[in-house]
Amino acid sequence: GAGVSQSPSNKVTEKGKDVELRCDPISGHTALYWYRQSLGQGLEFLIYFQGNSAPDKSGLPSDRFSAERTGGSVSTLTIQRTQQEDSAVYLCASSPTPTANTGELFFGEGSRLTVL
Amino acid sequence: ILNVEQSPQSLHVQEGDSTNFTCSFPSSNFYALHWYRWETAKSPEALFVMTLNGDEKKKGRISATLNTKEGYSYLYIKGSQPEDSATYLCAFGGTSYGKLTFGQGTILTVHP
């Protein structure tokens, strides 16, 4: 009965390294989202998974970013060759319904990434 | 690129004051407007999901209205309390599936 779980909660890495951020959604939620918030910015959409449909990757800022969702549950966001501008709080959210007009999002507490 | 704008960016009020802020969004292809509250060191939490023009929602001292024809929603807080201090986010759903575009938020600080 836990909420959305994200790990790590904090990650400090050196420029050029790869990082993986994990999201464990609420059991049974079919929709999963990744957003990020850079300093002084709003929530920026990254990617959206819905069931077995092809994910909406339209928000991924570059080809260094990728995400997968295994078995319709856990999702991993991977950032390759990190850059300082990747520093942000990465938020994952899940929803029990696939449609924006009924499905409120349930957010995790975020993974704060700092790239030195 | 969808423009979802919130104003003001930040707001300082005294305990007991009533306050309101605005979310502006595209008036075409509307499906839903969400409001979330994001307290420091916590996860954003949903306040309202609104879908119909003229919708009014209320939860305790917080209420929201929706005008889809002109593309805005107001969030009202009556008798603000220090625990209302948070960032308030609106999110626009312009398609039938789940993608939501967020505004930059309004940071509310309620002083005792």
Short mmCIF file of C-alpha atoms in Angstrom, two decimals:
data_model
loop_
_atom_site.label_atom_id
_atom_site.label_comp_id
_atom_site.label_asym_id
_atom_site.label_seq_id
_atom_site.Cartn_x
_atom_site.Cartn_y
_atom_site.Cartn_z
CA GLY A 1 0.00 0.00 0.00
CA ALA A 2 3.04 2.27 -0.27
CA GLY A 3 3.13 5.32 -2.47
CA VAL A 4 5.44 5.95 -5.39
CA SER A 5 8.99 5.14 -4.41
CA GLN A 6 12.08 6.68 -6.03
CA SER A 7 15.73 5.92 -5.57
CA PRO A 8 18.25 7.24 -4.96
CA SER A 9 16.87 10.27 -3.17
CA ASN A 10 20.14 12.10 -3.75
CA LYS A 11 22.84 11.47 -6.31
CA VAL A 12 26.04 13.43 -6.80
CA THR A 13 28.04 12.48 -9.84
CA GLU A 14 30.87 13.77 -11.95
CA LYS A 15 30.33 15.21 -15.39
CA GLY A 16 30.53 12.49 -18.02
CA LYS A 17 29.35 9.64 -15.80
CA ASP A 18 26.14 7.68 -16.43
CA VAL A 19 23.36 7.62 -13.84
CA GLU A 20 20.25 5.51 -13.34
CA LEU A 21 17.21 6.70 -11.46
CA ARG A 22 14.56 4.22 -10.40
CA CYS A 23 10.83 4.58 -9.91
CA ASP A 24 8.51 2.06 -8.28
CA PRO A 25 4.92 3.14 -9.01
CA ILE A 26 1.83 2.34 -6.98
CA SER A 27 0.77 -1.22 -7.68
CA GLY A 28 -1.87 -1.42 -10.38
CA HIS A 29 -1.26 2.05 -11.77
CA THR A 30 -1.06 1.81 -15.54
CA ALA A 31 0.33 5.25 -16.32
CA LEU A 32 3.83 6.37 -15.31
CA TYR A 33 5.46 9.74 -15.87
CA TRP A 34 8.89 11.28 -15.48
CA TYR A 35 9.23 15.01 -14.94
CA ARG A 36 12.17 17.12 -13.82
CA GLN A 37 12.51 20.44 -12.10
CA SER A 38 15.66 22.42 -12.69
CA LEU A 39 16.53 25.30 -10.38
CA GLY A 40 14.05 28.12 -10.83
CA GLN A 41 12.05 26.24 -13.45
CA GLY A 42 8.69 24.53 -13.53
CA LEU A 43 8.05 20.83 -13.90
CA GLU A 44 9.34 19.74 -17.29
CA PHE A 45 7.74 16.70 -18.91
CA LEU A 46 10.21 14.00 -19.94
CA ILE A 47 8.42 10.78 -20.81
CA TYR A 48 5.07 9.01 -20.31
CA PHE A 49 4.32 5.28 -20.27
CA GLN A 50 0.81 3.90 -20.60
CA GLY A 51 0.28 0.16 -20.39
CA ASN A 52 1.70 -1.65 -23.39
CA SER A 53 1.49 1.37 -25.68
CA ALA A 54 4.61 2.97 -27.11
CA PRO A 55 5.87 5.59 -24.64
CA ASP A 56 5.58 9.30 -25.36
CA LYS A 57 9.24 10.35 -25.37
CA SER A 58 8.62 13.82 -26.73
CA GLY A 59 10.02 15.54 -23.63
CA LEU A 60 13.40 13.83 -23.49
CA PRO A 61 15.91 16.67 -23.95
CA SER A 62 18.58 14.71 -25.81
CA ASP A 63 19.56 11.22 -26.89
CA ARG A 64 21.61 10.93 -23.70
CA PHE A 65 18.30 10.37 -21.91
CA SER A 66 16.42 7.10 -22.09
CA ALA A 67 13.82 5.34 -19.99
CA GLU A 68 12.25 1.95 -19.82
CA ARG A 69 9.45 0.38 -17.92
CA THR A 70 9.73 -3.32 -17.26
CA GLY A 71 6.69 -5.53 -16.85
CA GLY A 72 4.41 -2.54 -16.71
CA SER A 73 5.77 -1.65 -13.28
CA VAL A 74 9.23 -0.38 -12.30
CA SER A 75 10.78 2.30 -14.49
CA THR A 76 14.40 3.35 -14.87
CA LEU A 77 15.52 6.70 -16.27
CA THR A 78 19.08 6.60 -17.56
CA ILE A 79 21.20 9.63 -18.28
CA GLN A 80 24.41 8.94 -20.15
CA ARG A 81 27.47 11.19 -20.11
CA THR A 82 25.88 13.55 -17.61
CA GLN A 83 26.29 17.29 -18.02
CA GLN A 84 25.99 20.03 -15.43
CA GLU A 85 22.71 21.18 -16.97
CA ASP A 86 21.24 17.78 -16.10
CA SER A 87 21.29 18.78 -12.43
CA ALA A 88 17.67 18.80 -11.28
CA VAL A 89 15.09 17.04 -9.19
CA TYR A 90 13.70 14.13 -11.20
CA LEU A 91 10.13 13.28 -10.23
CA CYS A 92 8.23 10.15 -11.08
CA ALA A 93 4.45 9.93 -10.90
CA SER A 94 1.91 7.22 -11.52
CA SER A 95 -1.80 7.28 -12.18
CA PRO A 96 -4.50 4.63 -12.02
CA THR A 97 -6.10 5.84 -15.24
CA PRO A 98 -4.61 6.65 -18.60
CA THR A 99 -6.52 9.84 -19.24
CA ALA A 100 -5.70 13.36 -18.13
CA ASN A 101 -9.31 14.18 -17.44
CA THR A 102 -9.74 11.67 -14.64
CA GLY A 103 -6.34 10.51 -13.53
CA GLU A 104 -4.69 12.55 -10.81
CA LEU A 105 -0.97 11.94 -10.53
CA PHE A 106 0.64 10.39 -7.46
CA PHE A 107 4.21 11.62 -7.14
CA GLY A 108 7.29 10.18 -5.56
CA GLU A 109 9.58 12.34 -3.46
CA GLY A 110 12.03 12.75 -6.30
CA SER A 111 15.67 12.05 -6.99
CA ARG A 112 17.91 15.06 -6.65
CA LEU A 113 20.75 14.82 -9.16
CA THR A 114 23.80 17.03 -8.87
CA VAL A 115 26.40 16.90 -11.64
CA LEU A 116 29.74 18.40 -10.64
CA ILE B 1 4.88 24.28 -27.30
CA LEU B 2 2.05 24.63 -24.82
CA ASN B 3 2.05 27.73 -22.64
CA VAL B 4 0.75 27.13 -19.17
CA GLU B 5 1.38 30.21 -17.08
CA GLN B 6 0.83 30.86 -13.42
CA SER B 7 0.71 34.17 -11.64
CA PRO B 8 1.98 35.53 -9.43
CA GLN B 9 5.29 33.68 -9.20
CA SER B 10 5.33 34.18 -5.44
CA LEU B 11 3.05 35.56 -2.80
CA HIS B 12 3.51 36.50 0.84
CA VAL B 13 0.40 36.85 2.98
CA GLN B 14 -0.41 37.10 6.66
CA GLU B 15 -2.18 34.34 8.56
CA GLY B 16 -5.91 34.79 8.14
CA ASP B 17 -5.71 36.55 4.77
CA SER B 18 -7.57 35.13 1.83
CA THR B 19 -5.67 34.83 -1.40
CA ASN B 20 -5.99 33.64 -4.95
CA PHE B 21 -3.80 32.90 -7.91
CA THR B 22 -4.22 32.21 -11.58
CA CYS B 23 -3.40 29.52 -14.09
CA SER B 24 -3.68 30.37 -17.81
CA PHE B 25 -3.72 27.68 -20.46
CA PRO B 26 -4.62 27.22 -24.14
CA SER B 27 -8.37 27.48 -24.69
CA SER B 28 -8.36 24.94 -27.52
CA ASN B 29 -8.20 21.14 -27.22
CA PHE B 30 -9.00 21.16 -23.53
CA TYR B 31 -9.37 17.93 -21.61
CA ALA B 32 -8.45 18.66 -18.01
CA LEU B 33 -6.90 21.09 -15.59
CA HIS B 34 -5.20 19.79 -12.46
CA TRP B 35 -4.07 21.62 -9.33
CA TYR B 36 -1.32 20.26 -7.07
CA ARG B 37 0.24 21.43 -3.81
CA TRP B 38 3.95 20.84 -3.31
CA GLU B 39 5.27 21.34 0.19
CA THR B 40 9.00 21.55 0.82
CA ALA B 41 10.65 18.14 1.22
CA LYS B 42 7.43 16.34 0.24
CA SER B 43 5.82 15.03 -2.94
CA PRO B 44 3.34 17.10 -4.94
CA GLU B 45 -0.22 16.18 -3.94
CA ALA B 46 -3.32 16.52 -6.07
CA LEU B 47 -5.89 19.09 -5.00
CA PHE B 48 -8.36 19.07 -7.88
CA VAL B 49 -8.95 17.61 -11.32
CA MET B 50 -11.33 19.79 -13.31
CA THR B 51 -12.84 18.96 -16.65
CA LEU B 52 -15.94 21.03 -17.37
CA ASN B 53 -16.27 24.71 -18.14
CA GLY B 54 -17.71 26.40 -15.09
CA ASP B 55 -16.49 23.65 -12.75
CA GLU B 56 -16.05 24.70 -9.16
CA LYS B 57 -14.29 22.42 -6.70
CA LYS B 58 -13.78 22.82 -2.98
CA LYS B 59 -11.67 21.07 -0.38
CA GLY B 60 -11.82 22.64 3.05
CA ARG B 61 -10.62 26.24 2.76
CA ILE B 62 -9.33 25.76 -0.78
CA SER B 63 -11.47 26.12 -3.87
CA ALA B 64 -10.93 26.40 -7.60
CA THR B 65 -12.87 27.58 -10.61
CA LEU B 66 -12.44 26.80 -14.28
CA ASN B 67 -13.13 28.79 -17.46
CA THR B 68 -12.16 26.70 -20.47
CA LYS B 69 -13.49 29.15 -23.04
CA GLU B 70 -11.08 31.87 -21.98
CA GLY B 71 -8.39 29.50 -20.72
CA TYR B 72 -7.95 30.22 -17.04
CA SER B 73 -8.46 28.71 -13.62
CA TYR B 74 -8.36 30.41 -10.23
CA LEU B 75 -7.30 28.80 -6.98
CA TYR B 76 -8.61 30.44 -3.81
CA ILE B 77 -7.47 29.95 -0.24
CA LYS B 78 -9.72 31.35 2.46
CA GLY B 79 -8.21 32.30 5.81
CA SER B 80 -4.63 31.26 4.96
CA GLN B 81 -2.71 29.32 7.59
CA PRO B 82 1.07 28.83 7.86
CA GLU B 83 0.61 25.18 6.89
CA ASP B 84 -0.77 26.36 3.52
CA SER B 85 2.74 27.55 2.64
CA ALA B 86 3.73 25.57 -0.44
CA THR B 87 4.16 25.78 -4.19
CA TYR B 88 0.86 25.47 -6.02
CA LEU B 89 1.09 23.94 -9.47
CA CYS B 90 -1.46 23.74 -12.21
CA ALA B 91 -1.25 21.23 -15.05
CA PHE B 92 -3.06 21.28 -18.38
CA GLY B 93 -4.21 18.17 -20.21
CA GLY B 94 -4.73 18.95 -23.88
CA THR B 95 -5.24 15.42 -25.10
CA SER B 96 -7.36 12.47 -24.11
CA TYR B 97 -4.36 10.51 -22.90
CA GLY B 98 -2.41 11.30 -19.81
CA LYS B 99 0.30 13.80 -20.72
CA LEU B 100 0.08 16.91 -18.53
CA THR B 101 1.92 20.20 -19.04
CA PHE B 102 2.72 22.01 -15.80
CA GLY B 103 2.98 25.69 -15.08
CA GLN B 104 5.94 27.07 -13.15
CA GLY B 105 3.98 27.31 -9.95
CA THR B 106 3.04 29.97 -7.43
CA ILE B 107 5.08 29.94 -4.22
CA LEU B 108 2.84 30.88 -1.31
CA THR B 109 4.29 31.88 2.05
CA VAL B 110 1.88 32.47 4.92
CA HIS B 111 3.39 34.42 7.81
CA PRO B 112 2.11 33.80 11.35
#
